[in-house]
CSV table of N, CA and C in Angstrom, one decimal:
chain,number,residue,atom,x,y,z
A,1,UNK,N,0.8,-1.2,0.0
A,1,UNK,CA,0.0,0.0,0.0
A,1,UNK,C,0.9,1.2,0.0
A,2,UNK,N,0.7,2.3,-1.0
A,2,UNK,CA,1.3,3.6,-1.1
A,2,UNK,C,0.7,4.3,-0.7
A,3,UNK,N,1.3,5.2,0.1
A,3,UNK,CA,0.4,6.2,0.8
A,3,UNK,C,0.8,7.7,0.3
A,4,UNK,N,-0.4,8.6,-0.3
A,4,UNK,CA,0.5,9.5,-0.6
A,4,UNK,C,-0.1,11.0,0.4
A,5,UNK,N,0.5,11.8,0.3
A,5,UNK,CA,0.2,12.8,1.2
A,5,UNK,C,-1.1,13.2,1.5
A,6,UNK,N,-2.2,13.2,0.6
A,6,UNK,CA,-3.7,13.7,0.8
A,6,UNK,C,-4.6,12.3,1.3
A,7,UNK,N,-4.0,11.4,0.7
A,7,UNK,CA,-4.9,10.2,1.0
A,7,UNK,C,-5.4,9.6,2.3
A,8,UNK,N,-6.3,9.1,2.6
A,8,UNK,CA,-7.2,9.1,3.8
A,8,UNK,C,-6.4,8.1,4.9
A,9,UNK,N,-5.8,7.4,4.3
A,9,UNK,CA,-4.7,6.5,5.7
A,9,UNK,C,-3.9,7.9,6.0
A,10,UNK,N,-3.0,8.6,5.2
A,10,UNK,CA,-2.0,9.4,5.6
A,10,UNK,C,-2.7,10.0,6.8
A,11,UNK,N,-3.9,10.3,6.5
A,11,UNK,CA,-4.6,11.6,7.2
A,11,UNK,C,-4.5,11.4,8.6
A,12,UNK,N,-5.7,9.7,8.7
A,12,UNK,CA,-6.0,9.1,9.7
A,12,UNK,C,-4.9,8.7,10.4
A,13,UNK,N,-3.3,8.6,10.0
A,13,UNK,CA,-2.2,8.0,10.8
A,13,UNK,C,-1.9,9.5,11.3
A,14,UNK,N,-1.6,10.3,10.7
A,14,UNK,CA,-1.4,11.5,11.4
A,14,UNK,C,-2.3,12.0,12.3
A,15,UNK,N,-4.0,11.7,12.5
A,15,UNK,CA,-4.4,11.8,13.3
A,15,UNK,C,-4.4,11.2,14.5
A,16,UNK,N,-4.0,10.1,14.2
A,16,UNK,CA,-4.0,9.1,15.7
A,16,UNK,C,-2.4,9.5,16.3
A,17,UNK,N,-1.5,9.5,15.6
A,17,UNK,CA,-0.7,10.0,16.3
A,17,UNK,C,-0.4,11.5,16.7
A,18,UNK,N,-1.2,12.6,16.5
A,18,UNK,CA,-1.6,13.7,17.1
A,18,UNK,C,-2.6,13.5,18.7
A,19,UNK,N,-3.5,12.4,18.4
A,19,UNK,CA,-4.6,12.7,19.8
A,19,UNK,C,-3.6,11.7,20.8
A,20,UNK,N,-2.5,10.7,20.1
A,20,UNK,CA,-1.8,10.1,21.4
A,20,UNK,C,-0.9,11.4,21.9
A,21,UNK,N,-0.5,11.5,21.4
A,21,UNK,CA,0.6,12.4,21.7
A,21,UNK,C,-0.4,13.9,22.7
A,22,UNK,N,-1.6,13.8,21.7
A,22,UNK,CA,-1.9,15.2,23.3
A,22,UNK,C,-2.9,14.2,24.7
A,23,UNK,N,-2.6,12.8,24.5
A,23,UNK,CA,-3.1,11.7,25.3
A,23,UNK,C,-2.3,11.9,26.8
A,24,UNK,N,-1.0,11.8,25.7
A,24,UNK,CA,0.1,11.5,26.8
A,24,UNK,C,0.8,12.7,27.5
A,25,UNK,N,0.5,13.9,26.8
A,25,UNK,CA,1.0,15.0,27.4
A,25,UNK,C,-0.3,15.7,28.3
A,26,UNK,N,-1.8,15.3,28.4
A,26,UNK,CA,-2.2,15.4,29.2
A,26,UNK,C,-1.9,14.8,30.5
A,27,UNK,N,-1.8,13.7,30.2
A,27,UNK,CA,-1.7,12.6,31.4
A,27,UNK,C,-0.7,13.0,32.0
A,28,UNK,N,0.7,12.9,31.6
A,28,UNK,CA,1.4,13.2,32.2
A,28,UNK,C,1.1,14.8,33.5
A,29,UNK,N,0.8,16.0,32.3
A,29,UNK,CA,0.8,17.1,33.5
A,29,UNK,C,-0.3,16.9,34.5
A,30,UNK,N,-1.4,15.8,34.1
A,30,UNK,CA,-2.0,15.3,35.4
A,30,UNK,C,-1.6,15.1,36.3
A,31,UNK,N,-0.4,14.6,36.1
A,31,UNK,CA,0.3,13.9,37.9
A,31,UNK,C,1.6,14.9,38.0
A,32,UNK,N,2.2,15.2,37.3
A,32,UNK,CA,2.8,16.2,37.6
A,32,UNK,C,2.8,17.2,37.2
A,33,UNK,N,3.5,18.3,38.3
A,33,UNK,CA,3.6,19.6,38.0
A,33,UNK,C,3.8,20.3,36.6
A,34,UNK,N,3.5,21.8,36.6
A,34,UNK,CA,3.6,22.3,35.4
A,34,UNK,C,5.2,23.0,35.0
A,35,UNK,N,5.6,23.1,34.4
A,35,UNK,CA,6.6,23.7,34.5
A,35,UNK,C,7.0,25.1,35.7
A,36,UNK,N,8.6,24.9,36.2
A,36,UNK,CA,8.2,25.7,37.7
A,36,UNK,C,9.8,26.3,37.1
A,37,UNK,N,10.4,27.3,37.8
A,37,UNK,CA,11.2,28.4,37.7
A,37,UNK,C,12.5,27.7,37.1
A,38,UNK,N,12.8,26.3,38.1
A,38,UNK,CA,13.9,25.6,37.9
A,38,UNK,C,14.2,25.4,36.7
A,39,UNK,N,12.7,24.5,35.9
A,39,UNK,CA,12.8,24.2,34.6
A,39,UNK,C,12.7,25.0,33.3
A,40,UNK,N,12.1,26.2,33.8
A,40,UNK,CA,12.1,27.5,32.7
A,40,UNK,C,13.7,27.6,32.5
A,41,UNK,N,14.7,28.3,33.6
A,41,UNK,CA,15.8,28.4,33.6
A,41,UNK,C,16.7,27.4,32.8
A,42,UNK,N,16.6,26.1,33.1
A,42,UNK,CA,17.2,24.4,32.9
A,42,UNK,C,17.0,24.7,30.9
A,43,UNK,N,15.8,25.0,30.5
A,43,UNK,CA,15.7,25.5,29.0
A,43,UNK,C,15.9,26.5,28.5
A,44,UNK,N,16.0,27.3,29.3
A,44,UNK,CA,16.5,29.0,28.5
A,44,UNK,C,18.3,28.7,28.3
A,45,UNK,N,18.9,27.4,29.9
A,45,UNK,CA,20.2,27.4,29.6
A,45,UNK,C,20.5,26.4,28.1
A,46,UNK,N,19.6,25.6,27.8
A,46,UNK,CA,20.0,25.0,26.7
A,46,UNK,C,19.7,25.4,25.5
A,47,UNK,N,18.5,26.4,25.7
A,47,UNK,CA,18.6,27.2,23.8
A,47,UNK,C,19.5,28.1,23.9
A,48,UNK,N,20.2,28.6,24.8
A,48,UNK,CA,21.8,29.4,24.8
A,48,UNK,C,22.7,28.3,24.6
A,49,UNK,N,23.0,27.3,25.1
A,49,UNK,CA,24.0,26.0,24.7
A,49,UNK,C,23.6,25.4,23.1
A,50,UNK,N,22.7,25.7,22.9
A,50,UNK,CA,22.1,25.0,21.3
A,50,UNK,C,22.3,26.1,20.8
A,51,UNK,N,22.2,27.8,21.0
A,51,UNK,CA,22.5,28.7,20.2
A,51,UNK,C,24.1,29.1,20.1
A,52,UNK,N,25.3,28.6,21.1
A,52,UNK,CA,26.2,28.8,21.2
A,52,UNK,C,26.9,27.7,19.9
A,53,UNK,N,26.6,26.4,20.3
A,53,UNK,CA,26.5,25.2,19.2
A,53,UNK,C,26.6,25.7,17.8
A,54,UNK,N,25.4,25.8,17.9
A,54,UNK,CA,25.6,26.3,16.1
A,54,UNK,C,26.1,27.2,15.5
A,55,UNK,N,26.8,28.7,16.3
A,55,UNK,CA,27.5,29.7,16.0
A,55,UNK,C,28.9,28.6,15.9
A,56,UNK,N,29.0,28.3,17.0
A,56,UNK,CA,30.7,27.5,17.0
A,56,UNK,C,30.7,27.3,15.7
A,57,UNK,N,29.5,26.2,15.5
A,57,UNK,CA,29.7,25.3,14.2
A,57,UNK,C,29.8,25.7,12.9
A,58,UNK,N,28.9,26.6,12.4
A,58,UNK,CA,29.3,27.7,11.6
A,58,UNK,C,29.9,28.4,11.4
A,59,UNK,N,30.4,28.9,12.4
A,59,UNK,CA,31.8,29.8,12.2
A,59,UNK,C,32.9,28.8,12.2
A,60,UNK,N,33.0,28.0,12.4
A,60,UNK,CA,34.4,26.6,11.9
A,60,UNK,C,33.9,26.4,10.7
A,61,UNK,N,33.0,26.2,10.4
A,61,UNK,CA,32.7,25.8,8.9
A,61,UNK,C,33.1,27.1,7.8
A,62,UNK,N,33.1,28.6,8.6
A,62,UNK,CA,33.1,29.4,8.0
A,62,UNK,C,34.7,29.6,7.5
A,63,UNK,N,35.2,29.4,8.6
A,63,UNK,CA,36.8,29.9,8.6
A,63,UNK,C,37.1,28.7,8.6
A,64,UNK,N,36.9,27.6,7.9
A,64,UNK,CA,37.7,26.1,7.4
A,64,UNK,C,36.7,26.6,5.9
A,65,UNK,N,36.6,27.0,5.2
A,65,UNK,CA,35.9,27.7,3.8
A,65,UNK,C,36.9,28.5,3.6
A,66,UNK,N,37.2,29.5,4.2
A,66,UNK,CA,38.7,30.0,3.5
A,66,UNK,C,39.5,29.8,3.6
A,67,UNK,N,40.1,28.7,4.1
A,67,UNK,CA,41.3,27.5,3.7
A,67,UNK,C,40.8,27.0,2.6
A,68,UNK,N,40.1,25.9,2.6
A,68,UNK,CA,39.7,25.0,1.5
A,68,UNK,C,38.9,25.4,0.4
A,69,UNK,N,38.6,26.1,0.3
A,69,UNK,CA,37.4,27.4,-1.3
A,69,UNK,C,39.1,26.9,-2.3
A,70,UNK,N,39.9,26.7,-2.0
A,70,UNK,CA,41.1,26.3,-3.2
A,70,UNK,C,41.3,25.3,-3.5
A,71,UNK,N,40.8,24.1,-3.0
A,71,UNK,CA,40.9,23.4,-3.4
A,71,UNK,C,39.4,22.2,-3.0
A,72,UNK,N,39.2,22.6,-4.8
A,72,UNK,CA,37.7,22.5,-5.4
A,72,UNK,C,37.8,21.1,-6.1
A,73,UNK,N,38.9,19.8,-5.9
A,73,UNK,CA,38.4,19.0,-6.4
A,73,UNK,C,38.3,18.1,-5.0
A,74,UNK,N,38.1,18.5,-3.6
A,74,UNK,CA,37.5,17.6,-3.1
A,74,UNK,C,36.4,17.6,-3.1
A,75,UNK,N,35.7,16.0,-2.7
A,75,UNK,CA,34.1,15.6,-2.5
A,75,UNK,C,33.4,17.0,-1.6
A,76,UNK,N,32.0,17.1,-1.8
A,76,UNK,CA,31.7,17.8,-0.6
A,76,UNK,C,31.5,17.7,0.6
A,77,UNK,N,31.2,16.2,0.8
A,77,UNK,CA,31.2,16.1,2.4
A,77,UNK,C,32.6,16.0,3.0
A,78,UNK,N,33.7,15.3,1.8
A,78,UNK,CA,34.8,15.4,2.6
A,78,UNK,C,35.2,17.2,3.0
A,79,UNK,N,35.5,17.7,2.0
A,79,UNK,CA,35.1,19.0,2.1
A,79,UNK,C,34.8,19.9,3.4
A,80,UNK,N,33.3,19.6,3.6
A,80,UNK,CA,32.9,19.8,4.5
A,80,UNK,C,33.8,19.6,5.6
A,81,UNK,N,33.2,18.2,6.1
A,81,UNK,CA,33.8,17.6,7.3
A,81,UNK,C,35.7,18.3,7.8
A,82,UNK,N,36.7,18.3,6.7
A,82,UNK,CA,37.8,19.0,6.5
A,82,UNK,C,37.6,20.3,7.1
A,83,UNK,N,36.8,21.2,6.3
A,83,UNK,CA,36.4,22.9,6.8
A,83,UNK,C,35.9,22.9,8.0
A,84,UNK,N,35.1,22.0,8.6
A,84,UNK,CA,35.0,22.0,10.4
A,84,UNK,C,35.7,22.0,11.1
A,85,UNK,N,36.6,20.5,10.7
A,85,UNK,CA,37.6,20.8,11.7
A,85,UNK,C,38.8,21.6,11.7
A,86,UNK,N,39.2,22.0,10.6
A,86,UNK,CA,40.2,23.1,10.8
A,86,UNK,C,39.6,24.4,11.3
A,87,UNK,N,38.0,24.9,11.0
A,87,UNK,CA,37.6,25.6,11.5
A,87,UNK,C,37.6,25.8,12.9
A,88,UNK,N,37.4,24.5,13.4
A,88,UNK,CA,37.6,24.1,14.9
A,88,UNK,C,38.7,24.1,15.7
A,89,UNK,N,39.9,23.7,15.1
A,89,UNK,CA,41.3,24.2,15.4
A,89,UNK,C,41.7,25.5,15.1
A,90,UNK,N,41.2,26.7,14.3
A,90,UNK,CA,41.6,28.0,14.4
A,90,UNK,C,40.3,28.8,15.5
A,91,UNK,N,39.6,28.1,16.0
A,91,UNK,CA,38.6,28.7,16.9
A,91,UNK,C,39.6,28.3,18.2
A,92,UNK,N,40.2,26.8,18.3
A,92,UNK,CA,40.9,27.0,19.4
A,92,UNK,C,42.4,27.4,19.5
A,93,UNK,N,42.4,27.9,18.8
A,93,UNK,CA,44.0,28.5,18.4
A,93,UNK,C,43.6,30.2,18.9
A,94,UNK,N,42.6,30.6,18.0
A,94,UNK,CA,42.5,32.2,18.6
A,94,UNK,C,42.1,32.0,20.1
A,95,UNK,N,41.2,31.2,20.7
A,95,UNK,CA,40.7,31.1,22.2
A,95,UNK,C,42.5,30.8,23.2
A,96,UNK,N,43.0,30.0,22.4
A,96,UNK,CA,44.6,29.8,22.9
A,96,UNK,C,45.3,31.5,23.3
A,97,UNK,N,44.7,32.2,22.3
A,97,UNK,CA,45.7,33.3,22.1
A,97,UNK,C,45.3,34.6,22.8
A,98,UNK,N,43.8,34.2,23.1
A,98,UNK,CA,43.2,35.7,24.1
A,98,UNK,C,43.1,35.0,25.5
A,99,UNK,N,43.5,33.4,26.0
A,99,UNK,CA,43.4,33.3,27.0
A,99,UNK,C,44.8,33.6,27.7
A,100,UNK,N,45.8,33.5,26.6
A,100,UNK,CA,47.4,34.1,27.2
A,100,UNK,C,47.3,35.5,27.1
A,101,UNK,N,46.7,36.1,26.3
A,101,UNK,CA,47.1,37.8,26.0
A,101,UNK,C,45.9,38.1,27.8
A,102,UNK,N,45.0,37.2,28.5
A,102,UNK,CA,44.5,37.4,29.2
A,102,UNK,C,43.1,38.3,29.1
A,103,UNK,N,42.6,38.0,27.8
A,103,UNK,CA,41.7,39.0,26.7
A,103,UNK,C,40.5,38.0,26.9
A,104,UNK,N,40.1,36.8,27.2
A,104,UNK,CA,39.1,35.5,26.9
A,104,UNK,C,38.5,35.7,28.3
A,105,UNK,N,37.2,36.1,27.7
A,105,UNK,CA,35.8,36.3,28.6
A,105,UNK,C,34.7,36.2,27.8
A,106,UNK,N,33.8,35.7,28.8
A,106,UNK,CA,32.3,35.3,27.6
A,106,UNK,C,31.6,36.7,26.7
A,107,UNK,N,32.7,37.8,28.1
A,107,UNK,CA,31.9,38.9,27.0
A,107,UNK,C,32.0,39.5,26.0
A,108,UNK,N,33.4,38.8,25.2
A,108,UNK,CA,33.8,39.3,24.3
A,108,UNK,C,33.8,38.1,23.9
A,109,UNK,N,33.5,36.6,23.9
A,109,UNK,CA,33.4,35.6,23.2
A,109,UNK,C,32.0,35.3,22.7
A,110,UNK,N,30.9,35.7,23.3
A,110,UNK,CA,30.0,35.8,22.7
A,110,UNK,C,29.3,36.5,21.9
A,111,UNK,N,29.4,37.9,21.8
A,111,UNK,CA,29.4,38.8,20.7
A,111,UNK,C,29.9,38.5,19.5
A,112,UNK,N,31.3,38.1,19.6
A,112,UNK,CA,32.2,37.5,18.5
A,112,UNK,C,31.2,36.6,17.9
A,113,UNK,N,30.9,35.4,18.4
A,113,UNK,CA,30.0,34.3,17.8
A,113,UNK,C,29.1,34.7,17.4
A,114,UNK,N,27.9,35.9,17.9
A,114,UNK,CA,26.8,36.3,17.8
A,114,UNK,C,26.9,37.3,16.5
A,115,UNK,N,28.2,37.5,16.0
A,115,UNK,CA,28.2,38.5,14.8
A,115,UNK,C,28.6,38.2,13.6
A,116,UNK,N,29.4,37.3,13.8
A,116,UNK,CA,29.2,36.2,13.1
A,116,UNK,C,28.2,35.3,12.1
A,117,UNK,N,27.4,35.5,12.6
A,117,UNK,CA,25.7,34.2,12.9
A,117,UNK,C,25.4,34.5,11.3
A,118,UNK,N,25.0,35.3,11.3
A,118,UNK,CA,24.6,35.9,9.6
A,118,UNK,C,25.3,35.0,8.7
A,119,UNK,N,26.4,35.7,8.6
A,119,UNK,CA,27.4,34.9,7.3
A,119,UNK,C,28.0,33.8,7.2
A,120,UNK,N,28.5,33.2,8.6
A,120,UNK,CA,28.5,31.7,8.6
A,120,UNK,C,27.6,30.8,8.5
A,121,UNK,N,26.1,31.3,9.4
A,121,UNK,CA,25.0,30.5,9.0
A,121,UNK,C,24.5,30.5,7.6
A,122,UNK,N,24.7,31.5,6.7
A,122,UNK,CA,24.5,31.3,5.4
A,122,UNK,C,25.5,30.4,4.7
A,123,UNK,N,26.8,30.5,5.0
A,123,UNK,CA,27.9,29.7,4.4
A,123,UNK,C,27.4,28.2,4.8
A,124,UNK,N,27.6,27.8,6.1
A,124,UNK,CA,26.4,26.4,6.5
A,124,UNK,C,25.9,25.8,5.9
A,125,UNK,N,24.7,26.6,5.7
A,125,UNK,CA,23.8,26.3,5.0
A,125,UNK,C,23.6,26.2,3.4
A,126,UNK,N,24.4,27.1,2.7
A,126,UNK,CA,24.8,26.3,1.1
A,126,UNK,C,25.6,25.2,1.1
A,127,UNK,N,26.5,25.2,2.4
A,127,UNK,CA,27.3,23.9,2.2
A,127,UNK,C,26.4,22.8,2.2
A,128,UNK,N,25.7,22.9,3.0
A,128,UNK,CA,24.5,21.5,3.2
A,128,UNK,C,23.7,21.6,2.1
A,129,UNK,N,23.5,22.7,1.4
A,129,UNK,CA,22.5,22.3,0.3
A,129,UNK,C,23.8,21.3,-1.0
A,130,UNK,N,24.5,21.3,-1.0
A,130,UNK,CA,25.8,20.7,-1.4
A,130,UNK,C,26.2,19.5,-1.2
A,131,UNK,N,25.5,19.2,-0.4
A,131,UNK,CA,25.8,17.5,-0.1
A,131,UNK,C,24.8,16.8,-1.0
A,132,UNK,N,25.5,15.8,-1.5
A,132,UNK,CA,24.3,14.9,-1.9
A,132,UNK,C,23.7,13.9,-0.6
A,133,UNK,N,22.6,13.7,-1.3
A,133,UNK,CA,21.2,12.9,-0.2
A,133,UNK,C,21.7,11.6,-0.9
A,134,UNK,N,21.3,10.8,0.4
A,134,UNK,CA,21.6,9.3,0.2
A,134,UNK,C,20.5,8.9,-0.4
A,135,UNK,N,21.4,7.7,-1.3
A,135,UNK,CA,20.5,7.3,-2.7
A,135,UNK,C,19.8,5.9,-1.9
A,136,UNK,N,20.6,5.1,-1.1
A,136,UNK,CA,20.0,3.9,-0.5
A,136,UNK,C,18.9,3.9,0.6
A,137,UNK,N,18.2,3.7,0.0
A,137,UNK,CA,16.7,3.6,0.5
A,137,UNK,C,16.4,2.7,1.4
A,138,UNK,N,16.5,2.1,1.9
A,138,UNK,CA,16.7,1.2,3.4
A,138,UNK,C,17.6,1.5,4.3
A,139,UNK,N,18.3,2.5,3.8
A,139,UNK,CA,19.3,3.2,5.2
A,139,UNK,C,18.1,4.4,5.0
A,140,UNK,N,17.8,5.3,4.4
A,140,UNK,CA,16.5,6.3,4.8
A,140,UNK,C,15.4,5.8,5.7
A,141,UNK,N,15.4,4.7,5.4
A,141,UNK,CA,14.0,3.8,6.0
A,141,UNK,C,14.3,3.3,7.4
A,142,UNK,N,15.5,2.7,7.7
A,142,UNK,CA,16.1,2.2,8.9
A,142,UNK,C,16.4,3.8,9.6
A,143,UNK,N,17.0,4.6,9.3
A,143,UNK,CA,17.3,5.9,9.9
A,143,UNK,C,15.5,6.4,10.4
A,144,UNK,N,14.7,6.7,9.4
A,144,UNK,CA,13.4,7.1,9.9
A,144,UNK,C,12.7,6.4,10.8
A,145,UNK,N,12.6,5.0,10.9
A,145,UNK,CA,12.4,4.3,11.7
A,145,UNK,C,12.9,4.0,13.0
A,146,UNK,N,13.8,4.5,13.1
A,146,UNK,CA,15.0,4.7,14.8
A,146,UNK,C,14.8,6.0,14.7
A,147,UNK,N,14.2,7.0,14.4
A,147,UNK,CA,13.9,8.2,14.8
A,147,UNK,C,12.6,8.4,15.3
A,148,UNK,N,11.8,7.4,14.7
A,148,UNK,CA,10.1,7.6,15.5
A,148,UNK,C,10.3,7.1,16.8
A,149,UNK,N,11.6,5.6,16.7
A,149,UNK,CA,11.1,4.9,18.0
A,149,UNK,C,12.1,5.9,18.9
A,150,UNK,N,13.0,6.4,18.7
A,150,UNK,CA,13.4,7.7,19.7
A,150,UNK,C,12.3,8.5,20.1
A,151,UNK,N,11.5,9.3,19.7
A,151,UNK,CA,10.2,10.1,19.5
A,151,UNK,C,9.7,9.5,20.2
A,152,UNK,N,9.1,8.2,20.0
A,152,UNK,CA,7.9,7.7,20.8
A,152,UNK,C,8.6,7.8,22.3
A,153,UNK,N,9.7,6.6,22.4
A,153,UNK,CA,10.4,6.6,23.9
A,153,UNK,C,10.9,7.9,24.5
A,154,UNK,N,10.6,8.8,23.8
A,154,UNK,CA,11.2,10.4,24.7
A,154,UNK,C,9.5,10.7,25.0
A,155,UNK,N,8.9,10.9,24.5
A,155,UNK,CA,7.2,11.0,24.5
A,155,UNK,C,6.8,10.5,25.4
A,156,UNK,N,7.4,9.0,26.1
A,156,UNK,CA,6.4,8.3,26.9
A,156,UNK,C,7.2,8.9,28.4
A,157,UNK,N,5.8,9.0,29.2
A,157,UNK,CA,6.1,9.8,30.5
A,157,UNK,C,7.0,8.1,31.5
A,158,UNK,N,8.1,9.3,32.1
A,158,UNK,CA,8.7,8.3,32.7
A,158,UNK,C,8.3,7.5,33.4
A,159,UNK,N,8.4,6.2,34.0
A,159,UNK,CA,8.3,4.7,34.3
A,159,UNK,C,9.2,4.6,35.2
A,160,UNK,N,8.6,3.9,36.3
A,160,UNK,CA,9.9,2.9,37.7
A,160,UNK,C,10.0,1.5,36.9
A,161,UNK,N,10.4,1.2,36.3
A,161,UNK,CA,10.7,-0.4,35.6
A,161,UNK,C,11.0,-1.1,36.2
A,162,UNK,N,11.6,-0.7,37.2
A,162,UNK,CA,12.8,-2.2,37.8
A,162,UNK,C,12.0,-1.9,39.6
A,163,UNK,N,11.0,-1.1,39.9
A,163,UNK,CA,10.7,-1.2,40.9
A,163,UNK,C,10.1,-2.8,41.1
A,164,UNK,N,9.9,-2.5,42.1
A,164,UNK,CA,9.2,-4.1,42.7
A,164,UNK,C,8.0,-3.9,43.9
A,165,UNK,N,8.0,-2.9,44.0
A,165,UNK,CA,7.2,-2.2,45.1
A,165,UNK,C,6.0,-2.0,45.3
């Protein structure tokens, strides 16, 4: 059976996995609390650690691009993967050099990253459009499928398994 995007299984599977999912996220805030100060905080620190992440990441990708922009007959993931990490060694090479000049503080390390963000994230991002997509179709299928069952098991409200109690 092919299922294509308008068709009435697609619909119906996307529906039933919409009402579980606000099943389980009722139930859960049923028994416990709602989000409280700790956990506001606990997430604001990690979209600053996920927003830190991806500046890092693109700015190594940025400054490993002008090394390698010369030499145009490697692959692009090799490519790639190459421009990261040298990008990532001249990130810790300058971080080396303002923590001896005694110049390395977040408040001048994060602005740096934050101004950045524009033009590396755009560099990034053509790079990825640059990759080719995998042609083997049972590694897309096996990868999709260890991604729902990730999904589902992060989705389901925690469990004492091993209790006995």
């Amino acid at each position: 059976m092919r299922l294509r995007s308008n068709s009435i299984w697609s619909r119906a599977i996307v529906g039933v996995v919409l009402a579980w999912f606000v099943v389980v996220i009722v139930a859960y805030y049923a028994v416990y609390k709602p989000l409280g100060f700790a956990q506001i905080n606990a997430l604001r620190d990690l979209a600053l650690i996920l927003l830190g992440w991806l500046s890092a990441v693109a700015l190594a990708n940025l400054l490993g691009w002008a090394v390698f922009r010369k030499f145009p007959n490697l692959a692009s993931a090799e490519r790639m993967s190459l421009q990261i990490g040298l990008g990532f060694g001249i990130i810790a090479t300058g971080g080396l050099a303002l923590g001896l000049a005694g110049a390395a503080s977040e408040w001048l390390l994060w602005p740096l990253l934050l101004l950045s963000l524009p033009i590396s994230l755009y560099r990034l991002r053509r790079d990825l459009r640059e990759l080719r997509r995998p042609s083997n179709r049972w590694l897309a299928i096996f990868v999709g499928l260890a991604l729902v069952l990730i999904v589902i098991r992060a989705l389901a409200p925690p469990t004492a398994w091993d209790s006995l109690v």
